[in-house]
């Protein structure tokens, strides 16, 4: 997992509430256990027509989406099933952060475990981001995980909450197992200082 420290990027706005994981990555693409290629299947039924041709009016098919690392979505993003392929697809497309007013719990947990940062902002900030995306699509924003702040183009800083353990894992670029492995020296020292007691009862 790539460490997440600070990113600076344009935003892509998809102001649709209750986007579920089947819309993020349709169920027919879940047979793979590889992340490779999932970026092309992100929002597939919205991005492509029945013949598989890109729909020019969909935001991810427009020039300003190319290279953008921040998605601004509607409320309750990631509801529906618990498929881990949803954050995989977003990451493979190039997104490192998703901003919303709320996230489905399981999606938020899956996102954090895979290095995708879900950012919850107040409704008034969310509305302003959508307005700015329309009026100034070239504007850039900064996400600083260490300080838990979103910096708007005019310099204003908006703080956002992050689970402390997930934050440390993302900063180091590791999942839960990776975090345990980082503590290997301390675990070994503890085991040496606390040898297993001999079972004298024979049970």
PDB file of C-alpha atoms in Angstrom:
ATOM      1  CA  UNK A   1       0.000   0.000   0.000  1.00  0.00           C
ATOM      2  CA  UNK A   2       1.361   3.404  -0.947  1.00  0.00           C
ATOM      3  CA  UNK A   3       1.894   5.728   2.046  1.00  0.00           C
ATOM      4  CA  UNK A   4      -0.505   8.654   2.228  1.00  0.00           C
ATOM      5  CA  UNK A   5       1.037  11.878   3.498  1.00  0.00           C
ATOM      6  CA  UNK A   6      -0.042  14.875   1.455  1.00  0.00           C
ATOM      7  CA  UNK A   7      -1.604  15.257  -1.983  1.00  0.00           C
ATOM      8  CA  UNK A   8      -2.358  18.301  -4.117  1.00  0.00           C
ATOM      9  CA  UNK A   9      -4.904  17.861  -6.882  1.00  0.00           C
ATOM     10  CA  UNK A  10      -7.910  19.098  -8.783  1.00  0.00           C
ATOM     11  CA  UNK A  11     -11.265  17.684  -7.701  1.00  0.00           C
ATOM     12  CA  UNK A  12     -13.831  15.709  -9.663  1.00  0.00           C
ATOM     13  CA  UNK A  13     -17.434  16.295  -8.618  1.00  0.00           C
ATOM     14  CA  UNK A  14     -20.053  13.550  -8.739  1.00  0.00           C
ATOM     15  CA  UNK A  15     -22.894  15.095  -6.675  1.00  0.00           C
ATOM     16  CA  UNK A  16     -25.138  12.035  -6.448  1.00  0.00           C
ATOM     17  CA  UNK A  17     -26.441  10.865  -3.072  1.00  0.00           C
ATOM     18  CA  UNK A  18     -26.517   7.208  -2.020  1.00  0.00           C
ATOM     19  CA  UNK A  19     -24.028   5.936  -4.596  1.00  0.00           C
ATOM     20  CA  UNK A  20     -23.800   2.244  -3.784  1.00  0.00           C
ATOM     21  CA  UNK A  21     -20.951  -0.168  -4.332  1.00  0.00           C
ATOM     22  CA  UNK A  22     -22.688  -1.822  -7.296  1.00  0.00           C
ATOM     23  CA  UNK A  23     -22.663   1.533  -9.061  1.00  0.00           C
ATOM     24  CA  UNK A  24     -19.021   2.058  -8.111  1.00  0.00           C
ATOM     25  CA  UNK A  25     -18.032  -1.375  -9.483  1.00  0.00           C
ATOM     26  CA  UNK A  26     -20.799  -3.598 -10.933  1.00  0.00           C
ATOM     27  CA  UNK A  27     -21.101  -7.139  -9.571  1.00  0.00           C
ATOM     28  CA  UNK A  28     -20.111  -8.772 -12.872  1.00  0.00           C
ATOM     29  CA  UNK A  29     -16.562  -7.458 -12.392  1.00  0.00           C
ATOM     30  CA  UNK A  30     -16.080  -9.043  -8.967  1.00  0.00           C
ATOM     31  CA  UNK A  31     -14.762 -12.395 -10.190  1.00  0.00           C
ATOM     32  CA  UNK A  32     -11.187 -11.164 -10.150  1.00  0.00           C
ATOM     33  CA  UNK A  33      -8.979 -11.139  -7.068  1.00  0.00           C
ATOM     34  CA  UNK A  34      -6.566  -8.766  -8.801  1.00  0.00           C
ATOM     35  CA  UNK A  35      -6.840  -4.988  -8.648  1.00  0.00           C
ATOM     36  CA  UNK A  36      -5.400  -4.633 -12.137  1.00  0.00           C
ATOM     37  CA  UNK A  37      -7.871  -3.210 -14.647  1.00  0.00           C
ATOM     38  CA  UNK A  38     -10.512  -2.219 -12.095  1.00  0.00           C
ATOM     39  CA  UNK A  39      -9.922   1.475 -12.756  1.00  0.00           C
ATOM     40  CA  UNK A  40     -11.355   1.057 -16.248  1.00  0.00           C
ATOM     41  CA  UNK A  41     -14.463  -0.562 -14.748  1.00  0.00           C
ATOM     42  CA  UNK A  42     -15.105   2.170 -12.167  1.00  0.00           C
ATOM     43  CA  UNK A  43     -18.695   3.472 -12.545  1.00  0.00           C
ATOM     44  CA  UNK A  44     -18.854   1.298 -15.656  1.00  0.00           C
ATOM     45  CA  UNK A  45     -22.587   1.512 -16.294  1.00  0.00           C
ATOM     46  CA  UNK A  46     -22.449   5.298 -16.018  1.00  0.00           C
ATOM     47  CA  UNK A  47     -19.232   5.761 -17.996  1.00  0.00           C
ATOM     48  CA  UNK A  48     -20.085   3.576 -21.000  1.00  0.00           C
ATOM     49  CA  UNK A  49     -23.078   2.941 -23.236  1.00  0.00           C
ATOM     50  CA  UNK A  50     -24.508  -0.482 -24.150  1.00  0.00           C
ATOM     51  CA  UNK A  51     -21.767  -0.929 -26.807  1.00  0.00           C
ATOM     52  CA  UNK A  52     -18.991  -0.092 -24.354  1.00  0.00           C
ATOM     53  CA  UNK A  53     -18.347   3.378 -25.780  1.00  0.00           C
ATOM     54  CA  UNK A  54     -17.466   6.173 -23.321  1.00  0.00           C
ATOM     55  CA  UNK A  55     -20.321   8.576 -22.613  1.00  0.00           C
ATOM     56  CA  UNK A  56     -18.831  12.053 -23.231  1.00  0.00           C
ATOM     57  CA  UNK A  57     -21.192  13.697 -20.723  1.00  0.00           C
ATOM     58  CA  UNK A  58     -20.011  11.577 -17.761  1.00  0.00           C
ATOM     59  CA  UNK A  59     -17.528  13.422 -15.590  1.00  0.00           C
ATOM     60  CA  UNK A  60     -14.828  10.709 -15.523  1.00  0.00           C
ATOM     61  CA  UNK A  61     -14.683  10.800 -19.316  1.00  0.00           C
ATOM     62  CA  UNK A  62     -13.997  14.538 -19.391  1.00  0.00           C
ATOM     63  CA  UNK A  63     -10.499  16.062 -19.575  1.00  0.00           C
ATOM     64  CA  UNK A  64     -10.534  17.607 -16.074  1.00  0.00           C
ATOM     65  CA  UNK A  65     -10.908  14.141 -14.516  1.00  0.00           C
ATOM     66  CA  UNK A  66      -7.635  12.872 -15.929  1.00  0.00           C
ATOM     67  CA  UNK A  67      -4.981  12.874 -13.242  1.00  0.00           C
ATOM     68  CA  UNK A  68      -7.339  14.092 -10.512  1.00  0.00           C
ATOM     69  CA  UNK A  69      -6.842  12.386  -7.143  1.00  0.00           C
ATOM     70  CA  UNK A  70      -9.841  13.753  -5.215  1.00  0.00           C
ATOM     71  CA  UNK A  71     -13.474  12.775  -5.810  1.00  0.00           C
ATOM     72  CA  UNK A  72     -16.286  14.841  -4.291  1.00  0.00           C
ATOM     73  CA  UNK A  73     -19.382  12.647  -4.067  1.00  0.00           C
ATOM     74  CA  UNK A  74     -22.875  13.018  -2.638  1.00  0.00           C
ATOM     75  CA  UNK A  75     -24.130  11.982   0.779  1.00  0.00           C
ATOM     76  CA  UNK A  76     -23.954   8.362   2.030  1.00  0.00           C
ATOM     77  CA  UNK A  77     -21.266   7.337  -0.432  1.00  0.00           C
ATOM     78  CA  UNK A  78     -20.443   3.626  -0.673  1.00  0.00           C
ATOM     79  CA  UNK A  79     -23.688   2.185   0.662  1.00  0.00           C
ATOM     80  CA  UNK A  80     -24.827  -1.292  -0.358  1.00  0.00           C
ATOM     81  CA  UNK A  81     -22.707  -4.429  -0.301  1.00  0.00           C
ATOM     82  CA  UNK A  82     -19.346  -4.734   1.433  1.00  0.00           C
ATOM     83  CA  UNK A  83     -17.257  -5.465  -1.684  1.00  0.00           C
ATOM     84  CA  UNK A  84     -13.630  -4.443  -1.261  1.00  0.00           C
ATOM     85  CA  UNK A  85     -13.414  -4.015  -5.025  1.00  0.00           C
ATOM     86  CA  UNK A  86     -15.102  -0.599  -4.649  1.00  0.00           C
ATOM     87  CA  UNK A  87     -12.117   1.173  -3.057  1.00  0.00           C
ATOM     88  CA  UNK A  88      -9.802  -0.888  -5.275  1.00  0.00           C
ATOM     89  CA  UNK A  89     -11.481   0.518  -8.393  1.00  0.00           C
ATOM     90  CA  UNK A  90     -11.341   4.089  -7.099  1.00  0.00           C
ATOM     91  CA  UNK A  91      -7.647   3.727  -6.284  1.00  0.00           C
ATOM     92  CA  UNK A  92      -6.832   2.080  -9.606  1.00  0.00           C
ATOM     93  CA  UNK A  93      -8.470   4.998 -11.434  1.00  0.00           C
ATOM     94  CA  UNK A  94      -6.151   7.324  -9.541  1.00  0.00           C
ATOM     95  CA  UNK A  95      -8.220   8.663  -6.653  1.00  0.00           C
ATOM     96  CA  UNK A  96      -6.513   8.866  -3.252  1.00  0.00           C
ATOM     97  CA  UNK A  97      -9.338  10.625  -1.384  1.00  0.00           C
ATOM     98  CA  UNK A  98     -13.138  10.848  -1.530  1.00  0.00           C
ATOM     99  CA  UNK A  99     -14.984  13.770   0.051  1.00  0.00           C
ATOM    100  CA  UNK A 100     -18.602  13.490   1.186  1.00  0.00           C
ATOM    101  CA  UNK A 101     -20.931  14.503   3.994  1.00  0.00           C
ATOM    102  CA  UNK A 102     -21.129  10.849   5.117  1.00  0.00           C
ATOM    103  CA  UNK A 103     -19.946   7.358   4.168  1.00  0.00           C
ATOM    104  CA  UNK A 104     -21.366   3.885   4.644  1.00  0.00           C
ATOM    105  CA  UNK A 105     -19.493   2.304   7.556  1.00  0.00           C
ATOM    106  CA  UNK A 106     -18.209  -0.799   5.757  1.00  0.00           C
ATOM    107  CA  UNK A 107     -17.062   1.181   2.739  1.00  0.00           C
ATOM    108  CA  UNK A 108     -15.217   3.622   5.000  1.00  0.00           C
ATOM    109  CA  UNK A 109     -13.429   0.765   6.762  1.00  0.00           C
ATOM    110  CA  UNK A 110     -12.502  -0.931   3.472  1.00  0.00           C
ATOM    111  CA  UNK A 111     -11.260   2.368   2.060  1.00  0.00           C
ATOM    112  CA  UNK A 112      -9.000   3.077   5.034  1.00  0.00           C
ATOM    113  CA  UNK A 113      -7.565  -0.454   4.953  1.00  0.00           C
ATOM    114  CA  UNK A 114      -6.616  -0.002   1.297  1.00  0.00           C
ATOM    115  CA  UNK A 115      -5.157   3.502   1.435  1.00  0.00           C
ATOM    116  CA  UNK A 116      -8.171   5.465   0.157  1.00  0.00           C
ATOM    117  CA  UNK A 117      -8.941   8.392   2.470  1.00  0.00           C
ATOM    118  CA  UNK A 118     -12.665   9.081   3.137  1.00  0.00           C
ATOM    119  CA  UNK A 119     -13.059  12.728   4.175  1.00  0.00           C
ATOM    120  CA  UNK A 120     -16.235  13.928   5.876  1.00  0.00           C
ATOM    121  CA  UNK A 121     -16.905  17.668   5.629  1.00  0.00           C
ATOM    122  CA  UNK A 122     -19.804  19.860   6.795  1.00  0.00           C
ATOM    123  CA  UNK A 123     -22.682  20.387   4.361  1.00  0.00           C
ATOM    124  CA  UNK A 124     -21.758  24.036   3.714  1.00  0.00           C
ATOM    125  CA  UNK A 125     -18.165  23.114   2.772  1.00  0.00           C
ATOM    126  CA  UNK A 126     -19.441  20.275   0.589  1.00  0.00           C
ATOM    127  CA  UNK A 127     -21.776  22.661  -1.242  1.00  0.00           C
ATOM    128  CA  UNK A 128     -18.917  25.099  -1.759  1.00  0.00           C
ATOM    129  CA  UNK A 129     -16.678  22.388  -3.183  1.00  0.00           C
ATOM    130  CA  UNK A 130     -19.355  21.471  -5.717  1.00  0.00           C
ATOM    131  CA  UNK A 131     -19.733  25.126  -6.680  1.00  0.00           C
ATOM    132  CA  UNK A 132     -15.989  25.600  -7.048  1.00  0.00           C
ATOM    133  CA  UNK A 133     -15.679  22.436  -9.130  1.00  0.00           C
ATOM    134  CA  UNK A 134     -18.168  23.904 -11.596  1.00  0.00           C
ATOM    135  CA  UNK A 135     -16.864  27.476 -11.616  1.00  0.00           C
ATOM    136  CA  UNK A 136     -13.121  26.770 -11.301  1.00  0.00           C
ATOM    137  CA  UNK A 137     -12.441  23.206 -12.491  1.00  0.00           C
ATOM    138  CA  UNK A 138      -8.713  23.909 -12.736  1.00  0.00           C
ATOM    139  CA  UNK A 139      -8.370  24.871  -9.053  1.00  0.00           C
ATOM    140  CA  UNK A 140      -6.219  22.659  -6.837  1.00  0.00           C
ATOM    141  CA  UNK A 141      -6.803  21.458  -3.285  1.00  0.00           C
ATOM    142  CA  UNK A 142      -4.452  19.998  -0.726  1.00  0.00           C
ATOM    143  CA  UNK A 143      -5.148  17.063   1.565  1.00  0.00           C
ATOM    144  CA  UNK A 144      -2.753  16.718   4.497  1.00  0.00           C
ATOM    145  CA  UNK A 145      -3.386  13.521   6.429  1.00  0.00           C
ATOM    146  CA  UNK A 146      -0.873  14.238   9.197  1.00  0.00           C
ATOM    147  CA  UNK A 147      -2.703  17.435  10.205  1.00  0.00           C
ATOM    148  CA  UNK A 148      -6.102  16.089   9.061  1.00  0.00           C
ATOM    149  CA  UNK A 149      -6.814  19.170   6.975  1.00  0.00           C
ATOM    150  CA  UNK A 150      -8.271  19.944   3.577  1.00  0.00           C
ATOM    151  CA  UNK A 151      -6.861  23.194   2.170  1.00  0.00           C
ATOM    152  CA  UNK A 152      -9.129  25.071  -0.227  1.00  0.00           C
ATOM    153  CA  UNK A 153      -7.769  27.136  -3.140  1.00  0.00           C
ATOM    154  CA  UNK A 154      -8.164  30.373  -1.132  1.00  0.00           C
ATOM    155  CA  UNK A 155      -6.038  28.953   1.694  1.00  0.00           C
ATOM    156  CA  UNK A 156      -8.810  28.100   4.123  1.00  0.00           C
ATOM    157  CA  UNK A 157      -8.168  24.942   6.126  1.00  0.00           C
ATOM    158  CA  UNK A 158     -10.952  22.499   6.927  1.00  0.00           C
ATOM    159  CA  UNK A 159     -10.256  19.848   9.545  1.00  0.00           C
ATOM    160  CA  UNK A 160     -11.663  16.338   9.119  1.00  0.00           C
ATOM    161  CA  UNK A 161     -11.839  13.317  11.451  1.00  0.00           C
ATOM    162  CA  UNK A 162      -9.838  10.118  10.913  1.00  0.00           C
ATOM    163  CA  UNK A 163      -9.607   6.969  13.017  1.00  0.00           C
ATOM    164  CA  UNK A 164      -6.219   7.301  14.796  1.00  0.00           C
ATOM    165  CA  UNK A 165      -5.040   3.747  14.105  1.00  0.00           C
ATOM    166  CA  UNK A 166      -6.100   3.882  10.447  1.00  0.00           C
ATOM    167  CA  UNK A 167      -4.312   7.219  10.129  1.00  0.00           C
ATOM    168  CA  UNK A 168      -1.022   5.753  11.377  1.00  0.00           C
ATOM    169  CA  UNK A 169      -1.359   2.780   9.023  1.00  0.00           C
ATOM    170  CA  UNK A 170      -2.019   5.049   6.023  1.00  0.00           C
ATOM    171  CA  UNK A 171       0.890   7.346   6.864  1.00  0.00           C
ATOM    172  CA  UNK A 172       3.204   4.315   6.900  1.00  0.00           C
ATOM    173  CA  UNK A 173       1.543   2.606   3.935  1.00  0.00           C
ATOM    174  CA  UNK A 174       0.637  -0.612   5.752  1.00  0.00           C
ATOM    175  CA  UNK A 175      -2.517  -2.551   6.582  1.00  0.00           C
ATOM    176  CA  UNK A 176      -3.229  -4.123   9.999  1.00  0.00           C
ATOM    177  CA  UNK A 177      -0.957  -7.106   9.333  1.00  0.00           C
ATOM    178  CA  UNK A 178       1.770  -4.805   8.085  1.00  0.00           C
ATOM    179  CA  UNK A 179       1.453  -2.749  11.260  1.00  0.00           C
ATOM    180  CA  UNK A 180       1.940  -5.876  13.391  1.00  0.00           C
ATOM    181  CA  UNK A 181       5.020  -6.797  11.380  1.00  0.00           C
ATOM    182  CA  UNK A 182       6.453  -3.338  12.068  1.00  0.00           C
ATOM    183  CA  UNK A 183       6.274  -4.183  15.776  1.00  0.00           C
ATOM    184  CA  UNK A 184       8.239  -7.424  15.329  1.00  0.00           C
ATOM    185  CA  UNK A 185      11.252  -6.267  17.354  1.00  0.00           C
ATOM    186  CA  UNK A 186       9.068  -5.168  20.276  1.00  0.00           C
ATOM    187  CA  UNK A 187       7.066  -8.408  20.132  1.00  0.00           C
ATOM    188  CA  UNK A 188      10.266 -10.482  20.187  1.00  0.00           C
ATOM    189  CA  UNK A 189      11.609  -8.487  23.127  1.00  0.00           C
ATOM    190  CA  UNK A 190       8.374  -8.996  25.045  1.00  0.00           C
ATOM    191  CA  UNK A 191       8.421 -12.739  24.378  1.00  0.00           C
ATOM    192  CA  UNK A 192      12.020 -13.008  25.575  1.00  0.00           C
ATOM    193  CA  UNK A 193      11.145 -11.115  28.750  1.00  0.00           C
ATOM    194  CA  UNK A 194       8.066 -13.243  29.374  1.00  0.00           C
ATOM    195  CA  UNK A 195       8.940 -16.878  28.628  1.00  0.00           C
ATOM    196  CA  UNK A 196       6.097 -19.330  28.387  1.00  0.00           C
ATOM    197  CA  UNK A 197       5.461 -20.979  31.759  1.00  0.00           C
ATOM    198  CA  UNK A 198       6.000 -24.728  31.899  1.00  0.00           C
ATOM    199  CA  UNK A 199       2.711 -26.570  32.291  1.00  0.00           C
ATOM    200  CA  UNK A 200       3.294 -28.862  35.292  1.00  0.00           C
ATOM    201  CA  UNK A 201      -0.262 -30.180  35.334  1.00  0.00           C
ATOM    202  CA  UNK A 202       0.122 -32.150  32.115  1.00  0.00           C
ATOM    203  CA  UNK A 203      -2.929 -30.581  30.501  1.00  0.00           C
TER     204      UNK A 203
END
